């Protein structure tokens, strides 16, 4: 599904230490940001279980196999994403390497930066994609529902790129991006906080809850853990 949402944040300022991270790194959580209702921003969000190639066969007897093949489905998935043009996308049941490399490259060509976490089963994982010309990732992380669980939720804490660069005093978008990496790195190395106004930020998460009807109670419990974590952290 896809939805346009209006997100509200605090009008007060909070000192946090933002972390510039790549799509292969796990970030540690900063001090609580303290989001409160105030100024809003319009963001188009999309979630999609795209059915990993390795999970596509044997469970859909009413679907012809040729329609389940990844080569057939992948181009249609990209076509739909391009048509809907969301700002942030959460994908579940995403194939691991080597399929994921192709997915990430295709999404990058559409202007998205990625964050992917593989499940311990080595078959699939969850991914977040966000428009790199609109947002800067301050933090990304994944949290297991239990220490021995293969299931988890992932999230990215994002800030509006243009507004954040302006707040930090960068005038040129290109030089600003390069200088921002140095600024955030210097801040982390010297334990000095960069003030990021919470109203410029939002948190976008993605998960795949425990499937099948008999696991309803477990899905409710997983949802409660996600809500509790976000309330505590943000």
PDB file of C-alpha atoms in Angstrom:
ATOM      1  CA  UNK A   1       0.000   0.000   0.000  1.00  0.00           C
ATOM      2  CA  UNK A   2       0.961   3.621  -0.416  1.00  0.00           C
ATOM      3  CA  UNK A   3      -0.160   6.664   1.503  1.00  0.00           C
ATOM      4  CA  UNK A   4       0.418  10.394   1.715  1.00  0.00           C
ATOM      5  CA  UNK A   5       0.900  11.409   5.327  1.00  0.00           C
ATOM      6  CA  UNK A   6       1.373  14.625   7.241  1.00  0.00           C
ATOM      7  CA  UNK A   7       4.013  14.156   9.942  1.00  0.00           C
ATOM      8  CA  UNK A   8       4.285  16.498  12.924  1.00  0.00           C
ATOM      9  CA  UNK A   9       7.323  17.088  15.123  1.00  0.00           C
ATOM     10  CA  UNK A  10       8.506  19.291  17.941  1.00  0.00           C
ATOM     11  CA  UNK A  11       9.051  23.007  17.583  1.00  0.00           C
ATOM     12  CA  UNK A  12      11.650  22.925  20.360  1.00  0.00           C
ATOM     13  CA  UNK A  13      15.293  22.050  19.751  1.00  0.00           C
ATOM     14  CA  UNK A  14      17.070  19.009  21.104  1.00  0.00           C
ATOM     15  CA  UNK A  15      20.795  18.275  21.025  1.00  0.00           C
ATOM     16  CA  UNK A  16      21.587  14.969  19.366  1.00  0.00           C
ATOM     17  CA  UNK A  17      24.694  13.498  17.794  1.00  0.00           C
ATOM     18  CA  UNK A  18      23.683  12.505  14.251  1.00  0.00           C
ATOM     19  CA  UNK A  19      25.515   9.658  12.567  1.00  0.00           C
ATOM     20  CA  UNK A  20      26.184   9.473   8.852  1.00  0.00           C
ATOM     21  CA  UNK A  21      25.985   5.763   8.046  1.00  0.00           C
ATOM     22  CA  UNK A  22      26.158   3.633   4.932  1.00  0.00           C
ATOM     23  CA  UNK A  23      23.647   1.008   3.866  1.00  0.00           C
ATOM     24  CA  UNK A  24      25.838  -1.756   5.321  1.00  0.00           C
ATOM     25  CA  UNK A  25      26.350  -0.277   8.790  1.00  0.00           C
ATOM     26  CA  UNK A  26      24.276  -0.555  11.934  1.00  0.00           C
ATOM     27  CA  UNK A  27      23.981   2.682  13.859  1.00  0.00           C
ATOM     28  CA  UNK A  28      23.669   3.001  17.600  1.00  0.00           C
ATOM     29  CA  UNK A  29      20.728   4.883  19.052  1.00  0.00           C
ATOM     30  CA  UNK A  30      21.282   8.506  20.123  1.00  0.00           C
ATOM     31  CA  UNK A  31      19.762  10.313  23.047  1.00  0.00           C
ATOM     32  CA  UNK A  32      15.990  10.574  22.883  1.00  0.00           C
ATOM     33  CA  UNK A  33      15.028  13.111  20.252  1.00  0.00           C
ATOM     34  CA  UNK A  34      11.784  14.200  21.874  1.00  0.00           C
ATOM     35  CA  UNK A  35       9.367  14.508  18.962  1.00  0.00           C
ATOM     36  CA  UNK A  36       6.221  16.491  19.819  1.00  0.00           C
ATOM     37  CA  UNK A  37       3.272  17.588  17.608  1.00  0.00           C
ATOM     38  CA  UNK A  38       3.940  20.884  15.825  1.00  0.00           C
ATOM     39  CA  UNK A  39       5.002  21.789  12.271  1.00  0.00           C
ATOM     40  CA  UNK A  40       4.085  19.207   9.629  1.00  0.00           C
ATOM     41  CA  UNK A  41       5.656  17.885   6.437  1.00  0.00           C
ATOM     42  CA  UNK A  42       3.985  15.988   3.606  1.00  0.00           C
ATOM     43  CA  UNK A  43       5.616  12.647   2.765  1.00  0.00           C
ATOM     44  CA  UNK A  44       4.488   9.849   0.450  1.00  0.00           C
ATOM     45  CA  UNK A  45       5.150   6.437   2.025  1.00  0.00           C
ATOM     46  CA  UNK A  46       4.959   2.970   0.519  1.00  0.00           C
ATOM     47  CA  UNK A  47       5.108  -0.546   1.962  1.00  0.00           C
ATOM     48  CA  UNK A  48       5.275  -3.707  -0.130  1.00  0.00           C
ATOM     49  CA  UNK A  49       5.891  -7.389   0.514  1.00  0.00           C
ATOM     50  CA  UNK A  50       7.490  -8.204  -2.829  1.00  0.00           C
ATOM     51  CA  UNK A  51       7.752 -12.003  -2.240  1.00  0.00           C
ATOM     52  CA  UNK A  52      11.347 -13.175  -2.352  1.00  0.00           C
ATOM     53  CA  UNK A  53      12.206 -15.378  -5.309  1.00  0.00           C
ATOM     54  CA  UNK A  54      13.181 -18.305  -3.058  1.00  0.00           C
ATOM     55  CA  UNK A  55       9.787 -18.110  -1.309  1.00  0.00           C
ATOM     56  CA  UNK A  56       7.689 -17.882  -4.464  1.00  0.00           C
ATOM     57  CA  UNK A  57       7.390 -21.539  -5.409  1.00  0.00           C
ATOM     58  CA  UNK A  58       5.153 -24.206  -3.879  1.00  0.00           C
ATOM     59  CA  UNK A  59       2.811 -21.917  -1.952  1.00  0.00           C
ATOM     60  CA  UNK A  60       0.706 -20.459  -4.768  1.00  0.00           C
ATOM     61  CA  UNK A  61      -0.877 -23.383  -6.649  1.00  0.00           C
ATOM     62  CA  UNK A  62      -3.412 -21.160  -8.448  1.00  0.00           C
ATOM     63  CA  UNK A  63      -0.702 -18.977 -10.026  1.00  0.00           C
ATOM     64  CA  UNK A  64       1.114 -20.124 -13.150  1.00  0.00           C
ATOM     65  CA  UNK A  65       4.813 -20.560 -12.462  1.00  0.00           C
ATOM     66  CA  UNK A  66       5.847 -18.188 -15.240  1.00  0.00           C
ATOM     67  CA  UNK A  67       4.178 -15.338 -13.340  1.00  0.00           C
ATOM     68  CA  UNK A  68       6.101 -16.205 -10.178  1.00  0.00           C
ATOM     69  CA  UNK A  69       9.500 -16.074 -11.824  1.00  0.00           C
ATOM     70  CA  UNK A  70      11.646 -13.193 -10.598  1.00  0.00           C
ATOM     71  CA  UNK A  71      12.574 -12.036 -14.087  1.00  0.00           C
ATOM     72  CA  UNK A  72       8.897 -11.503 -14.841  1.00  0.00           C
ATOM     73  CA  UNK A  73       7.999  -9.854 -11.527  1.00  0.00           C
ATOM     74  CA  UNK A  74      11.038  -7.627 -11.022  1.00  0.00           C
ATOM     75  CA  UNK A  75      10.404  -5.320 -13.961  1.00  0.00           C
ATOM     76  CA  UNK A  76       6.757  -4.955 -12.908  1.00  0.00           C
ATOM     77  CA  UNK A  77       7.772  -4.132  -9.330  1.00  0.00           C
ATOM     78  CA  UNK A  78      10.104  -1.381 -10.539  1.00  0.00           C
ATOM     79  CA  UNK A  79       7.467  -0.092 -12.918  1.00  0.00           C
ATOM     80  CA  UNK A  80       4.941   0.203 -10.094  1.00  0.00           C
ATOM     81  CA  UNK A  81       7.402   1.946  -7.766  1.00  0.00           C
ATOM     82  CA  UNK A  82       8.383   4.382 -10.497  1.00  0.00           C
ATOM     83  CA  UNK A  83       4.734   5.125 -11.219  1.00  0.00           C
ATOM     84  CA  UNK A  84       3.827   5.699  -7.559  1.00  0.00           C
ATOM     85  CA  UNK A  85       7.023   7.694  -6.901  1.00  0.00           C
ATOM     86  CA  UNK A  86       7.048   7.429  -3.072  1.00  0.00           C
ATOM     87  CA  UNK A  87       9.497   9.388  -0.910  1.00  0.00           C
ATOM     88  CA  UNK A  88      10.196   6.398   1.341  1.00  0.00           C
ATOM     89  CA  UNK A  89       9.621   2.701   0.694  1.00  0.00           C
ATOM     90  CA  UNK A  90       9.637  -0.252   3.068  1.00  0.00           C
ATOM     91  CA  UNK A  91      10.071  -3.632   1.367  1.00  0.00           C
ATOM     92  CA  UNK A  92       9.729  -7.016   3.055  1.00  0.00           C
ATOM     93  CA  UNK A  93      10.651 -10.471   1.774  1.00  0.00           C
ATOM     94  CA  UNK A  94      13.529  -8.957  -0.160  1.00  0.00           C
ATOM     95  CA  UNK A  95      15.974 -11.452  -1.673  1.00  0.00           C
ATOM     96  CA  UNK A  96      19.516 -11.545  -0.330  1.00  0.00           C
ATOM     97  CA  UNK A  97      22.589 -11.433  -2.584  1.00  0.00           C
ATOM     98  CA  UNK A  98      22.949 -11.743  -5.516  1.00  0.00           C
ATOM     99  CA  UNK A  99      19.376 -10.575  -6.204  1.00  0.00           C
ATOM    100  CA  UNK A 100      19.642  -7.747  -3.696  1.00  0.00           C
ATOM    101  CA  UNK A 101      22.570  -6.164  -5.520  1.00  0.00           C
ATOM    102  CA  UNK A 102      20.391  -5.841  -8.593  1.00  0.00           C
ATOM    103  CA  UNK A 103      17.482  -4.461  -6.553  1.00  0.00           C
ATOM    104  CA  UNK A 104      19.681  -1.862  -4.841  1.00  0.00           C
ATOM    105  CA  UNK A 105      21.258  -0.775  -8.132  1.00  0.00           C
ATOM    106  CA  UNK A 106      17.861  -0.431  -9.795  1.00  0.00           C
ATOM    107  CA  UNK A 107      16.499   1.586  -6.883  1.00  0.00           C
ATOM    108  CA  UNK A 108      19.610   3.758  -6.878  1.00  0.00           C
ATOM    109  CA  UNK A 109      18.988   4.566 -10.531  1.00  0.00           C
ATOM    110  CA  UNK A 110      15.554   5.831  -9.457  1.00  0.00           C
ATOM    111  CA  UNK A 111      17.180   8.124  -6.879  1.00  0.00           C
ATOM    112  CA  UNK A 112      16.903   6.027  -3.702  1.00  0.00           C
ATOM    113  CA  UNK A 113      19.431   5.256  -0.970  1.00  0.00           C
ATOM    114  CA  UNK A 114      19.040   1.900   0.759  1.00  0.00           C
ATOM    115  CA  UNK A 115      19.315   0.193   4.122  1.00  0.00           C
ATOM    116  CA  UNK A 116      18.994  -3.613   4.086  1.00  0.00           C
ATOM    117  CA  UNK A 117      19.119  -6.193   6.878  1.00  0.00           C
ATOM    118  CA  UNK A 118      19.194  -9.905   6.084  1.00  0.00           C
ATOM    119  CA  UNK A 119      17.320 -12.459   8.180  1.00  0.00           C
ATOM    120  CA  UNK A 120      19.337 -15.237   9.798  1.00  0.00           C
ATOM    121  CA  UNK A 121      17.742 -17.793   7.469  1.00  0.00           C
ATOM    122  CA  UNK A 122      19.810 -16.363   4.626  1.00  0.00           C
ATOM    123  CA  UNK A 123      16.803 -16.254   2.295  1.00  0.00           C
ATOM    124  CA  UNK A 124      15.309 -12.789   2.592  1.00  0.00           C
ATOM    125  CA  UNK A 125      15.338  -9.593   4.608  1.00  0.00           C
ATOM    126  CA  UNK A 126      13.799  -6.155   5.007  1.00  0.00           C
ATOM    127  CA  UNK A 127      14.850  -2.968   3.242  1.00  0.00           C
ATOM    128  CA  UNK A 128      14.195   0.745   3.445  1.00  0.00           C
ATOM    129  CA  UNK A 129      14.692   3.061   0.494  1.00  0.00           C
ATOM    130  CA  UNK A 130      14.449   6.850   0.678  1.00  0.00           C
ATOM    131  CA  UNK A 131      15.024   9.608  -1.852  1.00  0.00           C
ATOM    132  CA  UNK A 132      18.575  10.791  -1.384  1.00  0.00           C
ATOM    133  CA  UNK A 133      17.877  14.210  -2.901  1.00  0.00           C
ATOM    134  CA  UNK A 134      15.222  14.872  -0.247  1.00  0.00           C
ATOM    135  CA  UNK A 135      16.555  13.282   2.941  1.00  0.00           C
ATOM    136  CA  UNK A 136      19.721  12.663   4.943  1.00  0.00           C
ATOM    137  CA  UNK A 137      19.944   9.581   7.143  1.00  0.00           C
ATOM    138  CA  UNK A 138      20.934  10.523  10.706  1.00  0.00           C
ATOM    139  CA  UNK A 139      20.573   7.021  12.122  1.00  0.00           C
ATOM    140  CA  UNK A 140      19.679   3.524  10.992  1.00  0.00           C
ATOM    141  CA  UNK A 141      19.229   0.442  13.117  1.00  0.00           C
ATOM    142  CA  UNK A 142      17.550  -2.929  13.446  1.00  0.00           C
ATOM    143  CA  UNK A 143      16.017  -4.371  16.596  1.00  0.00           C
ATOM    144  CA  UNK A 144      15.306  -8.075  17.136  1.00  0.00           C
ATOM    145  CA  UNK A 145      11.983  -8.968  18.731  1.00  0.00           C
ATOM    146  CA  UNK A 146      13.894 -11.388  20.985  1.00  0.00           C
ATOM    147  CA  UNK A 147      17.619 -12.161  21.394  1.00  0.00           C
ATOM    148  CA  UNK A 148      17.273 -15.535  19.647  1.00  0.00           C
ATOM    149  CA  UNK A 149      14.664 -14.402  17.101  1.00  0.00           C
ATOM    150  CA  UNK A 150      15.242 -14.288  13.345  1.00  0.00           C
ATOM    151  CA  UNK A 151      12.601 -11.559  13.112  1.00  0.00           C
ATOM    152  CA  UNK A 152      13.207  -7.857  13.619  1.00  0.00           C
ATOM    153  CA  UNK A 153      12.183  -4.381  12.593  1.00  0.00           C
ATOM    154  CA  UNK A 154      14.410  -1.808  10.967  1.00  0.00           C
ATOM    155  CA  UNK A 155      14.208   1.959  10.846  1.00  0.00           C
ATOM    156  CA  UNK A 156      15.891   5.076   9.525  1.00  0.00           C
ATOM    157  CA  UNK A 157      15.784   8.457  11.246  1.00  0.00           C
ATOM    158  CA  UNK A 158      15.692  10.941   8.392  1.00  0.00           C
ATOM    159  CA  UNK A 159      15.977  14.700   8.068  1.00  0.00           C
ATOM    160  CA  UNK A 160      14.923  16.966   5.214  1.00  0.00           C
ATOM    161  CA  UNK A 161      18.144  17.428   3.252  1.00  0.00           C
ATOM    162  CA  UNK A 162      17.746  20.979   1.998  1.00  0.00           C
ATOM    163  CA  UNK A 163      16.519  22.365   5.311  1.00  0.00           C
ATOM    164  CA  UNK A 164      19.164  20.508   7.329  1.00  0.00           C
ATOM    165  CA  UNK A 165      22.027  21.706   5.124  1.00  0.00           C
ATOM    166  CA  UNK A 166      20.685  25.240   5.377  1.00  0.00           C
ATOM    167  CA  UNK A 167      20.444  24.973   9.174  1.00  0.00           C
ATOM    168  CA  UNK A 168      24.060  23.791   9.341  1.00  0.00           C
ATOM    169  CA  UNK A 169      25.169  26.717   7.198  1.00  0.00           C
ATOM    170  CA  UNK A 170      25.836  25.040   3.844  1.00  0.00           C
ATOM    171  CA  UNK A 171      24.884  27.072   0.781  1.00  0.00           C
ATOM    172  CA  UNK A 172      25.961  24.778  -2.063  1.00  0.00           C
ATOM    173  CA  UNK A 173      24.184  21.396  -2.152  1.00  0.00           C
ATOM    174  CA  UNK A 174      27.219  19.565  -3.598  1.00  0.00           C
ATOM    175  CA  UNK A 175      29.854  21.030  -1.280  1.00  0.00           C
ATOM    176  CA  UNK A 176      27.331  20.810   1.531  1.00  0.00           C
ATOM    177  CA  UNK A 177      27.015  17.053   1.230  1.00  0.00           C
ATOM    178  CA  UNK A 178      30.784  16.561   1.301  1.00  0.00           C
ATOM    179  CA  UNK A 179      31.272  19.013   4.146  1.00  0.00           C
ATOM    180  CA  UNK A 180      28.397  17.509   6.103  1.00  0.00           C
ATOM    181  CA  UNK A 181      30.221  14.173   6.350  1.00  0.00           C
ATOM    182  CA  UNK A 182      33.212  15.950   7.871  1.00  0.00           C
ATOM    183  CA  UNK A 183      31.050  17.987  10.215  1.00  0.00           C
ATOM    184  CA  UNK A 184      29.195  14.969  11.552  1.00  0.00           C
ATOM    185  CA  UNK A 185      32.390  12.940  11.803  1.00  0.00           C
ATOM    186  CA  UNK A 186      34.138  15.751  13.690  1.00  0.00           C
ATOM    187  CA  UNK A 187      31.162  16.077  15.999  1.00  0.00           C
ATOM    188  CA  UNK A 188      31.259  12.368  16.841  1.00  0.00           C
ATOM    189  CA  UNK A 189      35.030  12.293  17.345  1.00  0.00           C
ATOM    190  CA  UNK A 190      35.068  15.298  19.672  1.00  0.00           C
ATOM    191  CA  UNK A 191      31.834  14.389  21.502  1.00  0.00           C
ATOM    192  CA  UNK A 192      30.326  17.733  20.477  1.00  0.00           C
ATOM    193  CA  UNK A 193      26.643  17.650  19.553  1.00  0.00           C
ATOM    194  CA  UNK A 194      25.259  19.155  16.388  1.00  0.00           C
ATOM    195  CA  UNK A 195      21.872  20.701  17.094  1.00  0.00           C
ATOM    196  CA  UNK A 196      19.279  19.193  14.758  1.00  0.00           C
ATOM    197  CA  UNK A 197      15.793  20.629  15.156  1.00  0.00           C
ATOM    198  CA  UNK A 198      13.410  17.671  15.752  1.00  0.00           C
ATOM    199  CA  UNK A 199      10.775  19.214  13.491  1.00  0.00           C
ATOM    200  CA  UNK A 200      13.118  18.547  10.557  1.00  0.00           C
ATOM    201  CA  UNK A 201      13.201  14.811  11.350  1.00  0.00           C
ATOM    202  CA  UNK A 202      11.013  11.731  11.186  1.00  0.00           C
ATOM    203  CA  UNK A 203      11.480   8.000  11.717  1.00  0.00           C
ATOM    204  CA  UNK A 204      10.489   5.475   9.051  1.00  0.00           C
ATOM    205  CA  UNK A 205      10.333   1.786   9.919  1.00  0.00           C
ATOM    206  CA  UNK A 206       9.806  -1.534   8.163  1.00  0.00           C
ATOM    207  CA  UNK A 207       9.130  -5.051   9.417  1.00  0.00           C
ATOM    208  CA  UNK A 208       7.691  -8.425   8.492  1.00  0.00           C
ATOM    209  CA  UNK A 209       5.548  -9.722  11.334  1.00  0.00           C
ATOM    210  CA  UNK A 210       5.167 -13.429  12.048  1.00  0.00           C
ATOM    211  CA  UNK A 211       3.005 -14.908   9.291  1.00  0.00           C
ATOM    212  CA  UNK A 212       0.041 -17.337   9.299  1.00  0.00           C
ATOM    213  CA  UNK A 213      -3.259 -17.081  11.228  1.00  0.00           C
ATOM    214  CA  UNK A 214      -2.124 -19.179  14.189  1.00  0.00           C
ATOM    215  CA  UNK A 215       0.502 -16.573  15.114  1.00  0.00           C
ATOM    216  CA  UNK A 216      -1.928 -13.691  15.690  1.00  0.00           C
ATOM    217  CA  UNK A 217      -0.937 -13.271  19.354  1.00  0.00           C
ATOM    218  CA  UNK A 218       2.742 -13.192  18.389  1.00  0.00           C
ATOM    219  CA  UNK A 219       2.065 -10.513  15.765  1.00  0.00           C
ATOM    220  CA  UNK A 220       0.224  -8.400  18.335  1.00  0.00           C
ATOM    221  CA  UNK A 221       3.169  -8.790  20.725  1.00  0.00           C
ATOM    222  CA  UNK A 222       5.652  -7.797  18.003  1.00  0.00           C
ATOM    223  CA  UNK A 223       3.594  -4.717  17.142  1.00  0.00           C
ATOM    224  CA  UNK A 224       3.476  -3.700  20.801  1.00  0.00           C
ATOM    225  CA  UNK A 225       7.262  -4.013  21.037  1.00  0.00           C
ATOM    226  CA  UNK A 226       7.723  -1.732  18.024  1.00  0.00           C
ATOM    227  CA  UNK A 227       5.410   0.913  19.465  1.00  0.00           C
ATOM    228  CA  UNK A 228       7.069   0.692  22.901  1.00  0.00           C
ATOM    229  CA  UNK A 229      10.553   1.050  21.382  1.00  0.00           C
ATOM    230  CA  UNK A 230       9.630   4.119  19.350  1.00  0.00           C
ATOM    231  CA  UNK A 231       7.912   5.739  22.345  1.00  0.00           C
ATOM    232  CA  UNK A 232      11.005   5.158  24.472  1.00  0.00           C
ATOM    233  CA  UNK A 233      13.550   6.286  21.876  1.00  0.00           C
ATOM    234  CA  UNK A 234      11.724   9.122  20.156  1.00  0.00           C
TER     235      UNK A 234
END
